XYZ file of C-alpha atoms in Angstrom:
435
model
C 39.912 -86.991 -126.227
C 39.620 -84.211 -123.628
C 42.655 -82.617 -121.999
C 43.039 -81.851 -118.347
C 44.150 -78.307 -117.471
C 46.871 -77.636 -114.921
C 45.340 -75.392 -112.265
C 47.044 -72.114 -111.343
C 47.565 -70.817 -107.817
C 47.113 -67.201 -108.903
C 44.032 -65.868 -110.696
C 44.371 -66.735 -114.388
C 40.711 -66.156 -115.369
C 41.309 -62.615 -116.657
C 44.567 -63.660 -118.290
C 43.156 -66.451 -120.438
C 40.380 -64.078 -121.487
C 42.509 -61.034 -122.390
C 45.169 -62.895 -124.427
C 47.240 -59.870 -125.529
C 49.733 -57.818 -123.526
C 52.546 -55.304 -123.933
C 56.091 -55.967 -122.687
C 58.223 -52.870 -122.061
C 62.035 -53.088 -121.826
C 63.323 -49.718 -120.672
C 66.528 -48.867 -118.884
C 69.980 -47.349 -119.254
C 70.672 -49.570 -122.276
C 68.220 -47.417 -124.260
C 70.975 -44.787 -124.450
C 73.481 -47.256 -125.894
C 70.694 -48.183 -128.345
C 72.354 -51.419 -129.406
C 70.713 -54.213 -127.364
C 69.672 -54.521 -123.731
C 72.456 -57.082 -123.166
C 75.212 -54.751 -124.370
C 76.864 -54.534 -120.943
C 77.265 -58.317 -120.970
C 78.105 -58.649 -124.659
C 80.771 -55.968 -124.492
C 82.211 -57.065 -121.112
C 81.691 -53.585 -119.647
C 82.596 -52.657 -116.073
C 80.287 -50.642 -113.825
C 82.568 -47.647 -114.358
C 82.329 -47.896 -118.148
C 78.560 -48.322 -118.017
C 78.140 -45.379 -115.631
C 78.111 -42.876 -118.527
C 74.538 -43.945 -119.245
C 73.449 -43.509 -115.620
C 74.875 -39.960 -115.662
C 72.901 -39.072 -118.797
C 69.585 -40.873 -118.422
C 67.076 -38.058 -118.944
C 63.836 -39.178 -120.663
C 62.423 -35.671 -121.051
C 59.768 -36.774 -123.571
C 58.417 -39.579 -121.359
C 54.613 -39.550 -121.542
C 53.174 -42.646 -119.845
C 49.612 -41.619 -120.757
C 50.575 -41.765 -124.428
C 52.214 -45.182 -123.929
C 49.027 -46.457 -122.285
C 46.874 -45.036 -125.089
C 48.999 -46.738 -127.755
C 48.724 -50.060 -125.893
C 44.981 -49.699 -125.382
C 44.348 -48.745 -129.011
C 46.322 -51.822 -130.101
C 43.939 -53.993 -128.074
C 46.409 -54.876 -125.304
C 44.820 -55.662 -121.941
C 47.839 -56.046 -119.645
C 51.442 -54.902 -119.580
C 54.728 -56.016 -118.048
C 57.570 -53.515 -117.538
C 61.215 -54.074 -116.590
C 61.250 -52.588 -113.090
C 64.871 -53.846 -113.020
C 66.707 -55.575 -115.876
C 70.039 -57.444 -115.734
C 71.956 -54.155 -115.606
C 70.568 -53.653 -112.075
C 69.092 -50.196 -112.708
C 65.727 -49.550 -111.016
C 62.913 -47.463 -112.510
C 61.355 -46.825 -109.084
C 62.594 -45.035 -105.963
C 63.835 -48.136 -104.157
C 64.966 -47.640 -100.565
C 67.499 -50.456 -101.005
C 69.785 -48.938 -103.649
C 71.119 -45.678 -105.052
C 71.149 -47.182 -108.555
C 67.739 -45.856 -109.538
C 65.957 -43.335 -111.746
C 65.619 -40.745 -108.986
C 69.428 -40.347 -108.913
C 69.811 -39.832 -112.668
C 69.060 -36.555 -114.493
C 65.498 -37.930 -114.756
C 65.261 -37.119 -111.052
C 62.001 -38.940 -110.458
C 60.282 -42.282 -110.010
C 59.315 -43.449 -113.510
C 57.374 -46.556 -112.530
C 54.515 -45.066 -110.495
C 53.155 -42.792 -113.253
C 53.438 -45.661 -115.732
C 51.389 -48.051 -113.606
C 48.808 -45.324 -112.923
C 48.528 -44.412 -116.619
C 48.011 -48.009 -117.720
C 45.524 -48.705 -114.941
C 43.545 -45.627 -116.053
C 43.112 -47.382 -119.425
C 41.970 -50.598 -117.691
C 45.244 -52.307 -118.571
C 46.389 -54.642 -115.808
C 49.924 -54.092 -114.437
C 52.697 -56.665 -114.392
C 56.304 -56.254 -113.269
C 59.434 -57.846 -114.686
C 62.299 -58.270 -112.218
C 65.694 -59.626 -113.197
C 67.185 -62.203 -110.867
C 70.517 -61.284 -112.454
C 72.161 -58.037 -111.358
C 75.364 -56.929 -113.034
C 75.723 -53.858 -110.825
C 75.173 -55.147 -107.270
C 78.252 -55.387 -105.088
C 77.447 -58.920 -103.909
C 76.134 -60.500 -107.115
C 78.523 -63.336 -107.943
C 80.122 -64.965 -110.958
C 78.163 -66.916 -113.603
C 78.378 -67.550 -117.339
C 76.212 -64.491 -118.127
C 78.170 -61.945 -116.073
C 79.884 -59.176 -118.102
C 83.093 -59.607 -116.073
C 83.304 -63.390 -116.118
C 86.725 -63.205 -117.827
C 87.964 -60.205 -115.809
C 90.842 -61.240 -113.492
C 90.151 -58.468 -111.000
C 86.477 -59.467 -110.773
C 87.391 -63.135 -110.355
C 89.774 -62.247 -107.539
C 87.048 -60.197 -105.840
C 84.678 -63.185 -105.555
C 85.916 -64.057 -102.071
C 84.754 -60.645 -100.831
C 81.224 -61.069 -102.093
C 78.473 -62.242 -99.746
C 75.735 -63.900 -101.759
C 73.162 -63.774 -98.973
C 73.339 -59.994 -99.050
C 72.253 -60.056 -102.667
C 69.429 -62.537 -101.953
C 68.174 -60.316 -99.126
C 68.289 -57.344 -101.501
C 66.367 -59.206 -104.211
C 63.695 -60.411 -101.798
C 63.521 -56.940 -100.245
C 62.981 -55.299 -103.619
C 60.280 -57.825 -104.453
C 58.541 -56.813 -101.215
C 58.808 -53.149 -102.255
C 57.326 -53.808 -105.678
C 54.391 -55.675 -104.186
C 53.611 -53.124 -101.463
C 54.264 -49.713 -103.092
C 52.121 -49.867 -106.236
C 48.775 -51.333 -105.244
C 47.435 -54.454 -106.900
C 49.921 -56.085 -109.297
C 48.482 -58.859 -111.456
C 51.629 -60.545 -112.753
C 55.317 -60.969 -111.798
C 57.814 -62.007 -114.459
C 61.136 -63.146 -112.958
C 64.084 -63.649 -115.313
C 65.927 -66.101 -115.166
C 67.645 -69.218 -113.752
C 71.105 -69.940 -115.195
C 72.448 -73.436 -115.923
C 76.105 -74.222 -115.131
C 78.140 -73.722 -118.336
C 81.783 -73.456 -119.404
C 82.937 -74.337 -115.921
C 80.929 -71.489 -114.346
C 78.445 -72.255 -111.552
C 74.721 -72.037 -112.277
C 72.059 -70.182 -110.343
C 68.672 -71.757 -109.658
C 66.039 -72.219 -106.983
C 68.582 -72.885 -104.216
C 70.592 -69.750 -104.998
C 67.523 -67.514 -105.420
C 65.839 -69.157 -102.404
C 62.842 -69.376 -104.689
C 60.474 -71.207 -102.354
C 60.902 -68.547 -99.692
C 60.473 -65.830 -102.336
C 57.257 -67.373 -103.687
C 55.913 -67.694 -100.150
C 56.536 -63.962 -99.635
C 54.825 -63.089 -102.939
C 51.749 -65.242 -102.253
C 51.453 -63.714 -98.794
C 51.578 -60.137 -100.143
C 49.370 -60.619 -103.226
C 47.714 -64.084 -103.249
C 45.945 -63.504 -106.608
C 49.162 -62.736 -108.519
C 50.336 -64.785 -111.503
C 53.978 -65.931 -111.483
C 56.035 -67.076 -114.437
C 58.119 -70.257 -114.520
C 61.728 -69.007 -114.377
C 62.443 -69.397 -110.659
C 62.918 -73.167 -111.055
C 59.818 -73.789 -108.944
C 56.253 -74.273 -110.176
C 54.755 -71.059 -111.492
C 51.373 -70.238 -113.001
C 52.489 -69.326 -116.523
C 54.814 -71.153 -118.922
C 56.790 -68.622 -120.973
C 58.288 -69.691 -124.316
C 60.393 -66.878 -125.770
C 60.814 -65.780 -129.387
C 59.184 -68.810 -131.010
C 55.729 -70.099 -131.935
C 54.847 -73.339 -130.121
C 53.595 -76.158 -132.329
C 50.542 -76.873 -130.180
C 49.017 -76.152 -126.765
C 51.901 -76.584 -124.313
C 51.602 -79.500 -121.897
C 53.465 -80.359 -118.707
C 53.108 -83.803 -117.135
C 50.265 -84.634 -119.506
C 48.226 -81.525 -118.634
C 47.636 -78.407 -120.675
C 49.082 -75.301 -119.022
C 48.440 -71.567 -119.063
C 51.096 -70.173 -121.381
C 52.330 -67.019 -123.030
C 54.943 -66.454 -125.715
C 56.895 -63.204 -125.499
C 58.145 -61.665 -128.732
C 59.941 -58.587 -130.010
C 59.089 -56.456 -133.020
C 62.688 -57.016 -134.151
C 65.725 -58.851 -132.774
C 66.158 -56.869 -129.567
C 64.092 -56.194 -126.446
C 65.663 -52.833 -125.610
C 65.714 -49.916 -128.067
C 68.103 -50.748 -130.925
C 68.507 -47.853 -133.339
C 70.086 -49.813 -136.212
C 68.079 -53.050 -136.031
C 66.195 -53.628 -139.292
C 64.588 -57.082 -138.943
C 61.199 -55.635 -137.988
C 58.170 -57.901 -138.329
C 55.278 -56.683 -140.484
C 51.793 -55.986 -139.138
C 50.602 -59.022 -141.127
C 53.132 -61.298 -139.399
C 52.358 -59.916 -135.929
C 48.588 -60.287 -136.314
C 49.061 -63.872 -137.519
C 51.324 -64.580 -134.535
C 48.613 -63.371 -132.137
C 45.953 -65.470 -133.864
C 48.240 -68.494 -133.848
C 48.842 -68.170 -130.086
C 45.143 -67.996 -129.266
C 44.390 -70.911 -131.620
C 46.674 -72.989 -129.355
C 45.270 -71.700 -126.061
C 48.039 -69.165 -125.410
C 48.768 -65.452 -124.988
C 51.056 -63.039 -126.822
C 53.222 -60.567 -124.873
C 54.599 -58.180 -127.500
C 57.576 -56.001 -126.599
C 58.344 -52.302 -127.067
C 61.777 -50.819 -126.281
C 61.333 -47.065 -125.648
C 64.116 -44.611 -126.539
C 66.411 -42.848 -124.083
C 64.198 -39.754 -124.344
C 61.165 -41.797 -123.343
C 59.352 -42.271 -126.631
C 58.193 -45.348 -128.493
C 60.180 -45.915 -131.684
C 58.199 -44.746 -134.739
C 58.479 -48.290 -136.145
C 56.816 -49.667 -133.002
C 54.042 -47.061 -133.211
C 53.407 -48.011 -136.844
C 53.022 -51.704 -135.910
C 50.874 -50.991 -132.864
C 48.502 -48.865 -134.932
C 48.316 -51.547 -137.614
C 47.480 -54.228 -135.054
C 44.946 -51.878 -133.462
C 43.218 -51.323 -136.800
C 42.734 -55.095 -137.098
C 41.763 -55.580 -133.429
C 39.141 -52.819 -133.639
C 37.048 -55.092 -135.877
C 38.290 -58.553 -134.941
C 38.972 -58.611 -131.193
C 35.875 -60.806 -130.767
C 37.957 -63.615 -132.256
C 40.714 -63.053 -129.648
C 39.200 -62.027 -126.292
C 37.585 -64.902 -124.445
C 38.761 -67.316 -127.113
C 40.897 -70.422 -127.044
C 41.696 -73.492 -129.125
C 38.770 -75.003 -131.038
C 37.402 -78.400 -129.984
C 39.802 -81.090 -131.181
C 37.352 -82.842 -133.466
C 37.081 -79.764 -135.721
C 39.481 -79.848 -138.666
C 40.826 -76.474 -139.666
C 41.317 -75.917 -143.431
C 44.769 -75.225 -144.862
C 46.169 -71.686 -144.476
C 43.641 -70.946 -141.746
C 43.398 -70.912 -137.937
C 40.387 -71.560 -135.712
C 39.741 -69.812 -132.423
C 36.700 -70.643 -130.335
C 34.648 -68.818 -127.715
C 33.084 -71.442 -125.419
C 30.872 -68.818 -123.706
C 28.803 -67.967 -126.777
C 29.657 -71.107 -128.798
C 31.130 -69.215 -131.747
C 33.906 -70.458 -133.976
C 36.220 -68.016 -135.732
C 37.913 -68.951 -138.980
C 40.978 -66.764 -139.679
C 41.840 -66.932 -143.370
C 45.589 -66.429 -143.849
C 45.476 -66.938 -147.626
C 42.279 -65.865 -149.390
C 41.060 -68.657 -151.708
C 38.927 -68.433 -154.809
C 35.194 -68.554 -153.943
C 35.063 -71.475 -151.502
C 36.314 -72.771 -148.186
C 35.359 -76.362 -147.370
C 34.923 -77.230 -143.699
C 35.020 -80.935 -142.969
C 32.764 -82.207 -140.198
C 30.730 -79.022 -139.812
C 27.641 -79.911 -141.866
C 24.534 -79.275 -139.762
C 26.538 -77.549 -137.001
C 26.470 -73.913 -138.168
C 23.408 -71.661 -137.903
C 24.861 -68.587 -139.566
C 28.153 -67.247 -140.940
C 29.427 -63.717 -141.472
C 32.575 -61.752 -142.128
C 33.575 -60.292 -138.791
C 34.925 -56.989 -140.144
C 31.582 -55.775 -141.521
C 28.997 -58.387 -140.392
C 28.186 -59.243 -144.006
C 26.639 -62.669 -144.521
C 28.672 -65.554 -145.857
C 26.319 -68.023 -147.555
C 26.764 -71.738 -146.946
C 26.059 -75.058 -148.665
C 25.671 -78.180 -146.601
C 26.898 -81.646 -147.437
C 25.625 -83.021 -150.758
C 23.347 -80.042 -151.376
C 23.776 -78.928 -154.982
C 25.849 -75.757 -155.437
C 24.100 -73.889 -158.260
C 26.154 -70.969 -159.498
C 25.362 -68.264 -162.078
C 27.730 -69.931 -164.571
C 26.166 -73.336 -164.141
C 26.244 -76.151 -161.613
C 28.721 -78.700 -160.439
C 28.744 -81.745 -158.277
C 32.086 -82.932 -157.000
C 30.654 -85.835 -155.064
C 31.617 -84.005 -151.921
C 31.339 -85.910 -148.633
C 28.173 -85.307 -146.646
C 30.090 -83.835 -143.706
C 31.568 -80.953 -145.741
C 30.171 -77.471 -145.114
C 31.117 -75.088 -147.945
C 31.395 -71.335 -147.394
C 30.686 -69.189 -150.484
C 33.194 -66.345 -150.435
C 33.395 -63.038 -152.283
C 36.071 -63.182 -154.969
C 37.800 -60.117 -153.588
C 39.575 -60.441 -150.255
C 38.203 -58.070 -147.594
C 40.460 -55.069 -147.055
C 41.770 -56.211 -143.663
C 45.070 -57.746 -142.588
C 43.567 -61.177 -141.866
C 39.892 -61.774 -142.733
C 37.843 -63.607 -140.114
C 34.617 -65.540 -140.650
C 32.421 -65.799 -137.580
C 30.521 -69.091 -137.405
C 27.516 -69.204 -135.077
C 27.349 -72.819 -133.969
C 24.119 -74.610 -133.086
C 23.859 -75.522 -129.428
C 24.787 -79.150 -128.839
């Protein structure tokens, strides 16, 4: 049974080819170094939070190095928090004083970042928070740091919501006119009504008007799905979907965003860091289900990537250097192909190659049901060394003797080396016969 794909308004052709991107969460919270939501979690006022604004001075910021680390890891696009929930802006916005140029940093931090990543052929994307815990006219909701603050509650009647909406739309216009071509916009997020607090969704954000503005400024751009109106990309967060995501019976373009640990912003004391092995398997798993992985880095307050992040990026890059063929341009395998246990298939429809990612290296054989007569040649992807094959009922004569298990005719058996290749996840490239 074939599946129909939901068509995107923006250009998703590059996106479903490239598969792997870098998320960057960077703002004043990097100085607190204990979670990007700390202002909300700790119920901080603007005055209390201002100590970070007064001391934000990323003197070691080197966007060229960031771009090199992303490129070497095999990442093909990036998304950076131009403004997170705290309301602080990395660029020199004409609409606010709450921006990097007014901190000790004294400069626009976004422009050199976009230029550095573009120089490495990494496509730029911008994250923009619909929430804003600093803006004078942003109103009460269940996520606001001052939702239980009597003074803040009393001040609600002096807040003019439309002023905030105009500001948000105005900043979106800035972001899409000041930095050249932007390939992706990631808005975050609509808020359901909870605990007696009002929600905020498409009516409050005036999402349809906002999308109209975006499509007018950059018609090719990809939009995520958090404005409560139809976007191009579905964005599950911090989990691995079970299968290719569908909406209304159609497969959609999708991307899961993940952290290295439990936080998006720099968190000095966080220790639940994922291993390179886990991260590589997560990427493979996404692509095997037709999706992308957006993997997050939270730079420090001095503008460096955490050494733990650099270690993981280099480990992923070492694997991608030899195995990116099984990621770029690939998607889910045709449904009729049964993947063996502890493995994942990805498939490149352009060159008709099937990639078998072996999560757990077995002893001598992998049996592929339904592939007899379909494979011309097989090799390990890391070194292009041949993997010999036995088809169907063909006798498997080994040095120690022979055996016949009465295997079904449709089983293709791969004859593996006993020793697992010295790579994070071995991949066997199967050259399929043209149908």
